[in-house]
Coordinates of C-alpha atoms in Angstrom, one line a residue:
Chain A
M46 CA 1.2 -22.2 -13.9
G47 CA -0.8 -19.3 -14.8
G48 CA 0.0 -15.9 -13.6
S49 CA -1.4 -12.5 -14.4
E50 CA 0.9 -10.1 -16.0
V51 CA -0.1 -7.3 -13.7
V52 CA -0.5 -8.0 -9.7
L53 CA -1.4 -5.4 -7.1
L54 CA -0.5 -6.2 -3.4
D55 CA -2.6 -3.7 -1.5
F56 CA -4.8 -3.3 1.5
W57 CA -8.3 -1.9 0.8
P58 CA -8.4 1.2 3.2
S59 CA -4.9 2.4 2.3
M60 CA -5.0 5.9 0.4
F61 CA -1.8 4.9 -1.3
G62 CA -3.2 1.9 -2.5
M63 CA -6.2 3.4 -3.8
R64 CA -4.0 5.7 -6.0
V65 CA -2.7 2.8 -8.0
R66 CA -6.1 1.3 -8.4
I67 CA -7.2 4.6 -9.8
A68 CA -4.2 4.8 -12.2
L69 CA -4.8 1.2 -13.2
A70 CA -8.4 2.0 -13.8
E71 CA -7.9 5.1 -15.9
K72 CA -5.6 3.2 -18.2
G73 CA -8.0 0.3 -18.5
I74 CA -5.4 -2.2 -17.4
E75 CA -6.5 -5.6 -16.2
Y76 CA -4.7 -6.9 -13.0
E77 CA -5.0 -9.4 -10.2
Y78 CA -5.7 -7.7 -6.8
K79 CA -4.2 -9.5 -3.8
E80 CA -5.3 -8.2 -0.4
Q81 CA -2.8 -8.2 2.1
D82 CA -3.4 -9.0 5.7
L83 CA -1.1 -6.1 7.3
A84 CA -1.3 -7.5 10.8
N85 CA 0.0 -10.9 9.3
K86 CA 2.4 -9.9 6.5
R87 CA 3.0 -12.7 4.1
A88 CA 5.9 -14.0 2.4
L89 CA 5.2 -12.5 -1.0
L90 CA 4.9 -8.9 0.4
Y91 CA 8.4 -9.4 2.1
E92 CA 10.0 -10.9 -1.1
M93 CA 8.5 -8.1 -3.2
N94 CA 9.2 -5.3 -0.9
P95 CA 12.1 -6.4 1.2
V96 CA 13.3 -2.9 2.2
H97 CA 10.1 -1.3 3.6
K98 CA 7.9 -4.2 3.6
K99 CA 4.9 -2.1 2.6
I100 CA 2.0 -1.8 0.3
P101 CA 1.1 -1.0 -2.5
V102 CA 3.6 -3.1 -4.3
L103 CA 2.9 -3.5 -8.2
I104 CA 4.2 -6.6 -9.7
H105 CA 4.6 -6.4 -13.6
K106 CA 5.8 -9.6 -15.4
G107 CA 7.1 -10.8 -12.0
K108 CA 9.2 -7.6 -11.3
P109 CA 8.1 -5.4 -8.3
I110 CA 7.7 -1.6 -8.2
N111 CA 7.3 -0.1 -4.8
D112 CA 6.0 3.5 -3.7
S113 CA 2.6 4.6 -5.0
G114 CA 4.0 7.8 -6.6
I115 CA 6.8 5.8 -8.4
I116 CA 4.3 3.2 -9.5
I117 CA 1.9 5.8 -11.1
Q118 CA 4.9 7.3 -13.2
Y119 CA 5.9 3.6 -14.0
I120 CA 2.2 2.8 -15.2
D121 CA 2.1 6.0 -17.2
E122 CA 5.4 5.3 -19.1
T123 CA 4.7 1.7 -19.6
W124 CA 1.1 2.0 -20.9
N125 CA 1.9 5.1 -22.9
K126 CA -1.6 5.6 -24.1
K127 CA -4.6 8.0 -23.3
P128 CA -5.3 9.2 -20.7
Q129 CA -1.7 10.5 -19.9
L130 CA -1.4 10.9 -16.1
M131 CA 1.6 13.0 -16.1
P132 CA 1.7 16.4 -18.0
S133 CA 3.7 16.2 -21.2
D134 CA 5.6 19.6 -20.7
P135 CA 8.8 19.0 -18.5
Y136 CA 7.9 22.3 -16.6
V137 CA 4.5 21.1 -15.5
R138 CA 5.7 17.8 -14.8
A139 CA 8.1 19.2 -12.3
Q140 CA 5.1 21.0 -10.7
A141 CA 3.0 17.7 -10.6
R142 CA 5.9 15.9 -9.1
F143 CA 6.3 18.6 -6.5
W144 CA 2.8 18.7 -5.5
G145 CA 2.6 15.1 -5.4
D146 CA 5.5 15.0 -3.1
Y147 CA 3.8 17.6 -0.8
V148 CA 0.8 15.6 -0.6
D149 CA 3.0 12.6 0.4
K150 CA 5.1 14.6 3.0
K151 CA 2.3 16.6 4.5
V152 CA -1.2 15.1 4.1
Y153 CA -1.0 11.6 5.7
V154 CA 0.8 12.7 8.9
A155 CA -1.5 15.7 9.5
S156 CA -4.7 13.7 8.8
K157 CA -3.6 10.8 11.2
K158 CA -3.3 13.4 14.1
T159 CA -6.9 14.4 13.6
W160 CA -8.2 10.7 14.4
A161 CA -5.2 9.0 16.4
L162 CA -4.4 11.9 19.1
K163 CA -6.4 13.2 21.7
G164 CA -6.7 16.6 23.6
E165 CA -4.4 19.5 23.0
E166 CA -2.3 17.5 20.5
Q167 CA -5.2 16.7 18.5
E168 CA -6.4 20.3 18.3
K169 CA -2.9 21.2 17.1
G170 CA -3.0 18.4 14.6
K171 CA -6.4 19.4 13.3
K172 CA -5.0 23.0 12.7
E173 CA -2.3 21.8 10.9
F174 CA -4.3 19.5 8.8
I175 CA -6.8 22.4 7.6
E176 CA -3.8 24.6 6.9
I177 CA -2.4 22.0 4.5
L178 CA -5.6 21.5 2.9
K179 CA -5.9 25.2 2.5
V180 CA -2.6 25.3 0.7
L181 CA -3.8 22.8 -1.7
E182 CA -7.1 24.4 -2.3
G183 CA -5.2 27.6 -3.0
Q184 CA -3.3 25.8 -5.7
I185 CA -6.2 24.4 -7.4
G186 CA -8.0 27.6 -7.3
D187 CA -10.7 28.1 -10.0
K188 CA -9.2 25.3 -12.1
P189 CA -11.2 22.0 -12.7
Y190 CA -8.4 19.8 -11.8
F191 CA -5.1 20.4 -9.7
L192 CA -2.8 21.4 -12.7
G193 CA -5.5 22.6 -15.2
E194 CA -8.1 20.8 -17.6
S195 CA -7.0 17.4 -17.1
F196 CA -7.3 14.9 -14.4
G197 CA -4.0 13.4 -13.4
Y198 CA -1.2 12.7 -11.1
V199 CA -1.7 15.3 -8.3
D200 CA -5.7 14.7 -8.2
I201 CA -4.9 11.1 -7.9
A202 CA -2.4 11.5 -5.2
L203 CA -4.8 13.6 -3.2
V204 CA -8.4 12.5 -3.9
T205 CA -8.0 9.1 -2.1
F206 CA -7.7 10.9 1.1
Y207 CA -11.3 12.2 0.4
S208 CA -12.5 8.6 1.5
W209 CA -10.9 9.5 4.8
F210 CA -12.4 12.8 5.4
H211 CA -15.5 11.6 7.2
T212 CA -13.3 9.8 9.6
C213 CA -11.2 13.0 10.3
E214 CA -14.2 15.1 10.6
T215 CA -16.2 12.9 13.0
L216 CA -13.2 11.8 15.2
G217 CA -11.4 15.1 14.8
N218 CA -14.6 17.2 15.2
C219 CA -14.1 19.5 12.3
N220 CA -15.7 20.3 9.2
I221 CA -13.6 20.2 6.0
E222 CA -16.2 21.4 3.6
K223 CA -16.9 24.5 5.6
E224 CA -13.1 25.3 5.8
C225 CA -12.3 24.3 2.3
P226 CA -15.4 24.4 0.0
K227 CA -13.7 24.6 -3.2
L228 CA -11.6 21.5 -2.2
I229 CA -14.6 19.4 -1.5
A230 CA -16.2 20.7 -4.9
W231 CA -12.8 19.4 -6.6
A232 CA -13.0 16.0 -4.8
K233 CA -16.6 15.7 -5.9
R234 CA -15.7 16.5 -9.3
C235 CA -13.1 13.7 -9.5
M236 CA -15.7 11.4 -7.8
Q237 CA -17.7 11.8 -11.2
R238 CA -15.0 9.9 -12.8
E239 CA -15.6 6.2 -12.8
S240 CA -12.1 5.2 -11.9
V241 CA -12.4 7.3 -8.6
S242 CA -16.0 6.5 -7.7
K243 CA -15.4 2.8 -8.0
T244 CA -12.1 2.8 -6.3
L245 CA -12.9 4.8 -3.1
P246 CA -14.4 2.8 -0.4
D247 CA -17.5 3.9 1.1
S248 CA -16.6 6.6 3.8
K249 CA -18.6 4.8 6.4
K250 CA -16.7 1.8 5.9
I251 CA -13.3 3.6 6.3
Y252 CA -14.6 5.1 9.5
E253 CA -15.5 1.7 10.9
F254 CA -12.3 0.2 10.0
C255 CA -10.6 3.1 11.7
I256 CA -12.8 2.8 15.0
E257 CA -11.9 -1.0 14.8
M258 CA -8.2 -0.4 14.5
K259 CA -8.2 2.2 17.3
N260 CA -9.8 -0.3 19.6
Q261 CA -7.3 -3.2 18.6
F262 CA -4.3 -1.2 18.9
D263 CA -5.5 1.2 21.7
F264 CA -5.0 4.5 20.1
Chain B
M264 CA 30.2 42.6 -16.1
A265 CA 28.0 39.8 -14.5
K266 CA 27.4 36.5 -16.3
H267 CA 24.0 36.3 -17.5
S268 CA 22.7 32.8 -17.6
E269 CA 19.4 31.3 -18.5
I270 CA 19.6 29.0 -15.4
K271 CA 20.2 30.2 -11.9
L272 CA 20.5 28.0 -8.8
I273 CA 19.7 29.6 -5.5
G274 CA 21.8 27.6 -2.9
T275 CA 24.6 27.7 -0.6
P276 CA 28.0 25.6 -1.0
A277 CA 27.5 23.4 2.0
S278 CA 24.2 22.0 1.1
P279 CA 24.5 18.4 -0.3
F280 CA 21.3 18.8 -2.0
V281 CA 22.6 22.0 -3.7
N282 CA 25.7 19.9 -4.6
R283 CA 23.5 17.4 -6.1
V284 CA 22.0 19.9 -8.5
Q285 CA 25.5 21.4 -9.4
F286 CA 26.9 17.9 -10.0
A287 CA 24.1 17.2 -12.4
L288 CA 24.3 20.7 -14.2
N289 CA 28.2 20.0 -14.6
L290 CA 27.6 16.5 -16.1
K291 CA 25.2 18.0 -18.4
S292 CA 27.5 20.9 -19.3
I293 CA 24.8 23.4 -18.8
N294 CA 26.0 26.7 -17.8
Y295 CA 24.6 28.2 -14.7
E296 CA 24.7 31.0 -12.2
D297 CA 25.0 30.3 -8.6
I298 CA 23.0 32.7 -6.2
E299 CA 24.4 32.1 -2.8
E300 CA 21.9 32.2 -0.2
N301 CA 22.6 32.9 3.6
L302 CA 20.7 30.3 5.5
A303 CA 20.6 32.1 8.8
C304 CA 18.9 34.9 7.3
K305 CA 16.7 33.9 4.2
S306 CA 16.5 36.3 1.3
E307 CA 13.1 37.8 -0.1
L308 CA 14.2 35.8 -3.4
L309 CA 14.4 32.5 -1.6
L310 CA 11.1 33.1 0.5
A311 CA 9.1 34.0 -2.8
S312 CA 10.8 31.3 -4.7
N313 CA 10.1 28.5 -2.3
P314 CA 7.2 29.8 -0.2
V315 CA 6.2 26.1 0.6
Y316 CA 9.4 24.9 2.3
K317 CA 11.7 27.9 2.3
K318 CA 14.8 25.6 1.2
V319 CA 17.5 25.4 -1.2
P320 CA 18.1 24.3 -3.9
V321 CA 15.7 26.4 -6.1
L322 CA 16.3 26.3 -9.9
L323 CA 15.3 29.3 -11.9
H324 CA 15.1 28.8 -15.7
A325 CA 14.6 31.8 -17.8
D326 CA 11.4 33.5 -16.8
K327 CA 9.5 30.2 -15.7
P328 CA 8.5 30.1 -12.0
P329 CA 10.9 28.3 -9.9
I330 CA 11.4 24.5 -9.4
C331 CA 12.1 23.1 -5.8
E332 CA 13.2 19.8 -4.4
S333 CA 16.6 18.6 -5.9
Q334 CA 15.3 15.1 -7.3
I335 CA 12.5 17.0 -9.2
I336 CA 15.1 19.4 -10.4
I337 CA 17.2 16.7 -11.7
D338 CA 14.1 15.1 -13.5
Y339 CA 13.3 18.3 -15.0
L340 CA 17.0 18.8 -16.4
D341 CA 16.8 15.5 -18.0
E342 CA 13.5 16.2 -19.5
M343 CA 14.1 19.6 -20.6
K344 CA 17.0 18.6 -22.8
P345 CA 16.8 15.2 -23.8
D346 CA 19.8 15.3 -26.1
L347 CA 22.2 16.4 -23.3
Y348 CA 23.9 13.6 -20.8
Q349 CA 20.8 11.8 -19.5
L350 CA 21.0 10.9 -15.8
L351 CA 17.9 8.6 -15.6
P352 CA 17.9 5.4 -17.6
P353 CA 15.8 4.9 -20.7
V354 CA 13.9 1.8 -19.3
S355 CA 10.8 2.5 -17.2
L356 CA 11.5 -0.3 -14.5
D357 CA 15.0 0.7 -14.2
R358 CA 13.7 4.4 -13.7
A359 CA 11.4 3.3 -11.1
N360 CA 14.2 1.4 -9.5
C361 CA 16.4 4.6 -9.4
R362 CA 13.6 6.6 -7.9
F363 CA 13.0 4.0 -5.3
W364 CA 16.5 4.1 -4.1
A365 CA 16.7 7.7 -4.4
T366 CA 13.8 8.2 -2.2
Y367 CA 15.3 5.7 0.4
I368 CA 18.6 7.7 0.4
D369 CA 16.7 10.9 1.2
T370 CA 14.2 9.6 3.6
K371 CA 15.9 6.9 5.4
F372 CA 19.7 6.8 4.9
Y373 CA 20.7 10.6 5.0
P374 CA 18.5 11.7 7.9
L375 CA 20.6 9.1 10.1
Y376 CA 23.4 11.8 10.0
D377 CA 21.3 14.4 11.4
E378 CA 20.1 12.1 14.0
L379 CA 23.5 11.2 14.9
R380 CA 24.5 14.9 15.4
R381 CA 21.5 15.6 17.7
T382 CA 21.8 12.4 19.8
T383 CA 24.0 13.1 22.7
N384 CA 23.9 9.8 24.8
K385 CA 26.4 7.3 23.9
A386 CA 23.9 4.1 23.6
G387 CA 21.7 6.3 21.4
K388 CA 24.7 7.0 19.0
E389 CA 25.5 3.5 18.9
A390 CA 22.1 2.4 17.9
I391 CA 22.1 4.9 15.0
K392 CA 25.5 3.7 13.8
E393 CA 24.0 0.1 13.9
Q394 CA 21.4 1.6 11.5
M395 CA 23.9 3.3 9.3
I396 CA 25.7 -0.1 9.0
E397 CA 22.4 -1.9 8.0
S398 CA 21.4 0.9 5.5
T399 CA 24.8 0.8 3.9
Q400 CA 24.7 -2.9 3.6
L401 CA 21.4 -2.3 1.5
L402 CA 23.1 0.3 -0.5
E403 CA 26.1 -2.0 -1.2
E404 CA 23.6 -4.7 -2.5
A405 CA 21.8 -2.0 -4.7
F406 CA 25.1 -0.8 -6.1
I407 CA 26.1 -4.5 -7.0
K408 CA 23.0 -5.0 -8.8
S409 CA 22.8 -1.4 -10.4
S410 CA 26.6 -1.5 -11.6
N411 CA 26.6 -4.9 -12.9
G412 CA 30.4 -5.2 -12.1
K413 CA 31.3 -1.7 -13.4
T414 CA 32.6 1.4 -11.7
Y415 CA 29.3 3.5 -11.1
F416 CA 25.7 2.7 -10.2
G417 CA 25.1 3.9 -13.7
G418 CA 27.6 1.4 -15.3
D419 CA 30.6 2.8 -17.1
E420 CA 29.6 6.5 -16.4
V421 CA 28.1 8.5 -13.5
R422 CA 24.3 8.5 -13.7
Y423 CA 21.3 9.3 -11.5
L424 CA 22.2 7.2 -8.2
D425 CA 25.7 8.2 -8.5
V426 CA 24.7 11.8 -8.3
V427 CA 21.9 11.3 -5.6
L428 CA 24.3 9.5 -3.4
G429 CA 27.5 11.0 -4.3
C430 CA 26.5 14.4 -3.2
F431 CA 26.5 13.2 0.4
I432 CA 30.2 11.7 0.6
R433 CA 31.9 14.8 1.7
W434 CA 29.3 15.6 4.2
I435 CA 29.3 12.0 5.5
K436 CA 33.2 12.0 5.9
Y437 CA 33.0 15.2 7.8
S438 CA 30.3 13.6 10.0
D439 CA 32.3 10.3 10.5
E440 CA 35.3 12.4 11.7
L441 CA 33.2 13.9 14.4
H442 CA 31.6 10.9 15.6
D443 CA 34.4 8.2 15.2
F444 CA 32.9 6.2 12.5
N445 CA 33.8 5.1 9.1
T446 CA 30.6 4.9 6.7
F447 CA 32.3 3.8 3.5
D448 CA 34.4 1.0 5.4
E449 CA 36.3 -1.0 2.8
V450 CA 36.0 -4.2 4.9
R451 CA 32.1 -3.9 5.5
I452 CA 30.9 -2.6 2.1
P453 CA 34.1 -3.0 -0.3
K454 CA 32.3 -2.0 -3.5
L455 CA 30.6 1.0 -2.2
A456 CA 33.8 2.1 -0.6
K457 CA 35.7 2.0 -3.9
W458 CA 32.8 3.8 -5.6
A459 CA 33.0 6.6 -2.9
K460 CA 36.5 7.2 -3.8
K461 CA 35.9 7.2 -7.6
V462 CA 32.9 9.3 -7.7
S463 CA 34.4 11.9 -5.1
S464 CA 37.2 12.7 -7.7
H465 CA 34.9 13.1 -10.6
E466 CA 35.6 16.6 -11.9
A467 CA 31.8 17.4 -12.0
L468 CA 31.6 16.7 -8.3
K469 CA 34.9 17.7 -7.0
S470 CA 34.6 21.3 -8.5
V471 CA 31.5 22.0 -6.2
T472 CA 32.5 19.9 -3.1
P473 CA 32.8 22.2 0.0
G474 CA 35.9 22.6 2.0
T475 CA 36.4 21.7 5.7
E476 CA 35.7 25.3 6.8
T477 CA 32.4 25.6 4.8
L478 CA 31.3 22.4 6.4
A479 CA 32.3 23.4 10.0
N480 CA 30.2 26.5 9.5
I481 CA 27.3 24.8 8.4
F482 CA 27.5 22.3 11.2
G483 CA 27.8 25.1 13.6
L484 CA 24.7 26.6 12.1
L485 CA 22.8 23.3 12.5
N486 CA 23.8 23.1 16.1
V487 CA 22.0 26.3 16.7
Y488 CA 18.9 25.9 14.4
R489 CA 18.5 22.2 15.1
P490 CA 20.1 21.8 18.3
P491 CA 21.2 18.5 19.9
Y492 CA 18.3 16.7 21.9
D493 CA 18.3 17.1 25.5
Q494 CA 19.9 14.2 27.6

């Protein structure tokens, strides 16, 4: 029985899954992509992530690794070759982990409020979302990438949300480029990397997926 | 004369996340200075050091900008001085496993205790206790796999997950007394119960474990700032 050494259980519109795809592409790692039907979760996903039953899951030589942030660090350590995704200085690594954690804690929940909610709650959510993006924009400042000259961990953690911005703007009635022009400039810079441009799905496809999901689940 | 340490830790004795970092610093025999924070009235230093979350612990190392979030601080301490007592394992896969359970403990297990405190109705409390039972069952299984028959998650010695989970034991015991529960039940989760006793008595943790009065004060504060839910 043949089996790929590296398998990724994923779901195409997931910003968390996209992160892993970018990391694998950056390192030039070949892998088998297995699309998971999240409405109908399969045995393999349950076996590989029994605690959370969530994607993405990286399976390396039969062993599962869960949580996109943890997966990226694992990839960087295991395929210890250029480009390094984590900074080499321990202090800067701590900063990378802090901001990656901030993106995890704040961006997803806030972005969801812009397209999943209505009325006053949506307005509040939208404000919160823009504020969070402004904090991140402030951190990038005039640097090419989040922590400096090199594309890395935090850029990967955040840029995948760029594919969802069109959805947030359309359904949330906001203009992210107007509010955070430097953030959009940074995202476009990241998109010049093949690993990013080939991974991020077309914004319109994400929008259509979101509309379909809202209809199906009655958001 | 005040002790001058290269490492300072902004914290408070009752915070299990602060205890976590202190436990790690003690294991590594790193000298540090505690800067005690009043959480009811946060200092300029804390607000400037952690403007994003305004929370303890915060590590100040020499003249470097502050490092926040206890797991990130521990990672940093491991990497900063690799010759000292390492908390994370050397193998990447084992490290990923440690980080996974640390995230689980902080985001799924520990928050149950605050939920329990804030839930006032009986049915709600029972439901949360059920979740605690399920959660500790998972941790028992994780312990069995990780310890490989030995005393700690880290084997013969206290390592990362012992620190990450161990810092909560005193807090959990205090909560258990208030809510008529026994988290580390010897019948339900024998291995984890034994581990809890062992790690609580480890000198590096024992020396920073808060007393009953300190805990009572912090619970009082929590009841004011994050009060129980309305019925």
